[in-house]
């Protein structure tokens, strides 16, 4: 793991580049295409274009999670900040455009802010904007795959830390993977720290299906962009017109599933390997598990966290939990 660290000036972020090697992307794609249910991890959605498309999804009227979580942060931000406490290093996992953290930065005086994201260019520009708006905060942007074992840049490992994991991205993990991830985060943050985490709640299937099948087709473009990325970076020849976005709520599993459905009998080549798709066969690209408050608190407890507080909106669409160690 190599780090490229920019020199830091006031109003400028430092940048630590721990990007996964391109070989990991290739291995995960080729391995996923050989499975009986073909699948690709959702973290690979987030190249620069994919990150922009996800930002657009967050603005859609059907997509309630982002606006509901932001409302919760704005309404209860001061209370959340009291739980976090001042003077700690604030570590955000999957920071994206770093929009939600602004609510906390307005209420906190952190020793430093470390946004972690896999999308390099998107992270760099978001950190630069944030550093310009919060010149008093030392910002160290970390480009890394937070779903894998992770270390922090030198100088931060021994400092008091607090974690922030918004957006219900915990739902993208299988439940056992989510427990393992939270266990790693607990070890990374250390005793006496805490984690503020967004969790999407279980609700009617119609609302969930609408949120992941928007009328403007932006979620479909986001899903199909994964194939475009494979074509560009892994010498793939996916025909984007030969696949169709499909998302559904699987009530038995308690999750929304996103798939790309083959519309015809077709052969696809990736990195000189050929894969045959039958009509109706799907490539599974994402799960988004939904939890009741009790289910998530049990999950967090099994990973070593102690649930302290939970905030929800009036319609019980979304929850934000504070967990302590």
mmCIF file of C-alpha atoms in Angstrom, residues 56-173:
data_model
loop_
_atom_site.group_PDB
_atom_site.id
_atom_site.type_symbol
_atom_site.label_atom_id
_atom_site.label_comp_id
_atom_site.label_asym_id
_atom_site.label_seq_id
_atom_site.Cartn_x
_atom_site.Cartn_y
_atom_site.Cartn_z
ATOM 1 C CA UNK A 56 -27.848 12.862 -9.056
ATOM 2 C CA UNK A 57 -29.726 9.891 -7.592
ATOM 3 C CA UNK A 58 -29.561 11.536 -4.174
ATOM 4 C CA UNK A 59 -31.517 14.511 -5.570
ATOM 5 C CA UNK A 60 -34.351 12.411 -7.029
ATOM 6 C CA UNK A 61 -37.854 12.825 -5.563
ATOM 7 C CA UNK A 62 -38.246 9.040 -5.280
ATOM 8 C CA UNK A 63 -34.959 8.571 -3.431
ATOM 9 C CA UNK A 64 -35.878 9.412 0.156
ATOM 10 C CA UNK A 65 -32.739 8.218 2.084
ATOM 11 C CA UNK A 66 -30.440 11.178 1.410
ATOM 12 C CA UNK A 67 -32.868 14.003 2.069
ATOM 13 C CA UNK A 68 -34.310 12.228 5.124
ATOM 14 C CA UNK A 69 -30.875 11.641 6.634
ATOM 15 C CA UNK A 70 -29.827 15.241 5.967
ATOM 16 C CA UNK A 71 -33.015 16.445 7.693
ATOM 17 C CA UNK A 72 -32.178 14.294 10.701
ATOM 18 C CA UNK A 73 -28.621 15.619 10.792
ATOM 19 C CA UNK A 74 -29.824 19.207 10.604
ATOM 20 C CA UNK A 75 -32.537 18.742 13.209
ATOM 21 C CA UNK A 76 -30.495 16.723 15.704
ATOM 22 C CA UNK A 77 -26.965 17.745 14.694
ATOM 23 C CA UNK A 78 -26.180 19.566 17.935
ATOM 24 C CA UNK A 79 -27.330 16.566 19.972
ATOM 25 C CA UNK A 80 -25.308 14.200 17.794
ATOM 26 C CA UNK A 81 -22.263 16.446 18.221
ATOM 27 C CA UNK A 82 -22.618 16.207 21.999
ATOM 28 C CA UNK A 83 -22.389 12.434 21.791
ATOM 29 C CA UNK A 84 -19.329 12.621 19.512
ATOM 30 C CA UNK A 85 -17.579 15.278 21.593
ATOM 31 C CA UNK A 86 -15.069 17.883 20.501
ATOM 32 C CA UNK A 87 -11.396 17.432 19.750
ATOM 33 C CA UNK A 88 -11.435 13.969 18.181
ATOM 34 C CA UNK A 89 -10.319 12.922 14.719
ATOM 35 C CA UNK A 90 -13.500 12.558 12.667
ATOM 36 C CA UNK A 91 -13.257 9.619 10.220
ATOM 37 C CA UNK A 92 -15.931 9.308 7.515
ATOM 38 C CA UNK A 93 -16.306 6.023 5.636
ATOM 39 C CA UNK A 94 -17.610 6.444 2.077
ATOM 40 C CA UNK A 95 -17.549 10.230 2.129
ATOM 41 C CA UNK A 96 -18.684 10.783 -1.474
ATOM 42 C CA UNK A 97 -19.285 14.498 -1.992
ATOM 43 C CA UNK A 98 -18.837 15.233 1.748
ATOM 44 C CA UNK A 99 -22.201 17.004 1.942
ATOM 45 C CA UNK A 100 -23.563 15.466 5.151
ATOM 46 C CA UNK A 101 -20.383 16.028 7.132
ATOM 47 C CA UNK A 102 -20.881 19.781 6.822
ATOM 48 C CA UNK A 103 -23.724 19.607 9.342
ATOM 49 C CA UNK A 104 -21.392 17.992 11.891
ATOM 50 C CA UNK A 105 -18.484 20.288 11.116
ATOM 51 C CA UNK A 106 -20.765 23.242 11.811
ATOM 52 C CA UNK A 107 -21.464 21.819 15.276
ATOM 53 C CA UNK A 108 -18.079 20.278 16.128
ATOM 54 C CA UNK A 109 -14.469 21.327 16.518
ATOM 55 C CA UNK A 110 -12.679 18.150 15.402
ATOM 56 C CA UNK A 111 -8.929 17.781 15.638
ATOM 57 C CA UNK A 112 -9.002 16.672 11.998
ATOM 58 C CA UNK A 113 -11.367 15.263 9.392
ATOM 59 C CA UNK A 114 -10.456 12.144 7.386
ATOM 60 C CA UNK A 115 -12.851 11.405 4.504
ATOM 61 C CA UNK A 116 -12.326 7.909 3.072
ATOM 62 C CA UNK A 117 -13.650 7.022 -0.373
ATOM 63 C CA UNK A 118 -12.752 4.691 -3.241
ATOM 64 C CA UNK A 119 -13.515 7.236 -6.004
ATOM 65 C CA UNK A 120 -10.210 9.098 -6.319
ATOM 66 C CA UNK A 121 -11.076 12.162 -8.414
ATOM 67 C CA UNK A 122 -14.445 12.663 -6.747
ATOM 68 C CA UNK A 123 -12.810 12.494 -3.317
ATOM 69 C CA UNK A 124 -10.058 14.923 -4.256
ATOM 70 C CA UNK A 125 -12.421 17.594 -5.554
ATOM 71 C CA UNK A 126 -14.864 17.166 -2.651
ATOM 72 C CA UNK A 127 -12.038 17.479 -0.107
ATOM 73 C CA UNK A 128 -10.699 20.562 -1.871
ATOM 74 C CA UNK A 129 -14.115 22.255 -1.740
ATOM 75 C CA UNK A 130 -14.540 21.354 1.896
ATOM 76 C CA UNK A 131 -11.072 22.594 2.843
ATOM 77 C CA UNK A 132 -11.853 25.935 1.224
ATOM 78 C CA UNK A 133 -15.057 26.243 3.242
ATOM 79 C CA UNK A 134 -13.544 25.014 6.532
ATOM 80 C CA UNK A 135 -9.954 26.315 6.505
ATOM 81 C CA UNK A 136 -9.646 25.849 10.266
ATOM 82 C CA UNK A 137 -10.126 22.046 9.939
ATOM 83 C CA UNK A 138 -7.144 19.861 8.993
ATOM 84 C CA UNK A 139 -8.498 17.639 6.222
ATOM 85 C CA UNK A 140 -6.699 14.451 5.196
ATOM 86 C CA UNK A 141 -8.481 12.778 2.289
ATOM 87 C CA UNK A 142 -7.844 9.021 2.082
ATOM 88 C CA UNK A 143 -8.518 7.198 -1.187
ATOM 89 C CA UNK A 144 -9.059 3.586 -0.147
ATOM 90 C CA UNK A 145 -11.467 0.655 -0.190
ATOM 91 C CA UNK A 146 -12.947 0.939 3.295
ATOM 92 C CA UNK A 147 -14.671 -2.452 2.915
ATOM 93 C CA UNK A 148 -11.232 -4.068 3.278
ATOM 94 C CA UNK A 149 -8.878 -3.988 6.304
ATOM 95 C CA UNK A 150 -7.704 -0.411 6.594
ATOM 96 C CA UNK A 151 -5.089 1.644 8.393
ATOM 97 C CA UNK A 152 -5.103 5.385 8.936
ATOM 98 C CA UNK A 153 -2.303 7.719 7.803
ATOM 99 C CA UNK A 154 0.603 8.128 10.211
ATOM 100 C CA UNK A 155 -0.004 10.293 13.235
ATOM 101 C CA UNK A 156 -3.706 9.520 13.594
ATOM 102 C CA UNK A 157 -3.693 5.934 14.826
ATOM 103 C CA UNK A 158 -3.132 6.893 18.477
ATOM 104 C CA UNK A 159 -5.414 9.944 18.596
ATOM 105 C CA UNK A 160 -9.001 9.878 19.920
ATOM 106 C CA UNK A 161 -11.335 9.149 17.018
ATOM 107 C CA UNK A 162 -15.006 9.225 16.077
ATOM 108 C CA UNK A 163 -16.521 7.503 13.050
ATOM 109 C CA UNK A 164 -19.214 8.695 10.651
ATOM 110 C CA UNK A 165 -20.827 6.248 8.212
ATOM 111 C CA UNK A 166 -23.851 7.867 6.579
ATOM 112 C CA UNK A 167 -26.087 6.874 3.681
ATOM 113 C CA UNK A 168 -27.090 3.402 4.916
ATOM 114 C CA UNK A 169 -24.097 1.953 3.061
ATOM 115 C CA UNK A 170 -23.968 -0.671 5.806
ATOM 116 C CA UNK A 171 -26.887 -2.211 3.912
ATOM 117 C CA UNK A 172 -24.629 -3.022 0.949
ATOM 118 C CA UNK A 173 -22.915 -5.708 3.034
#
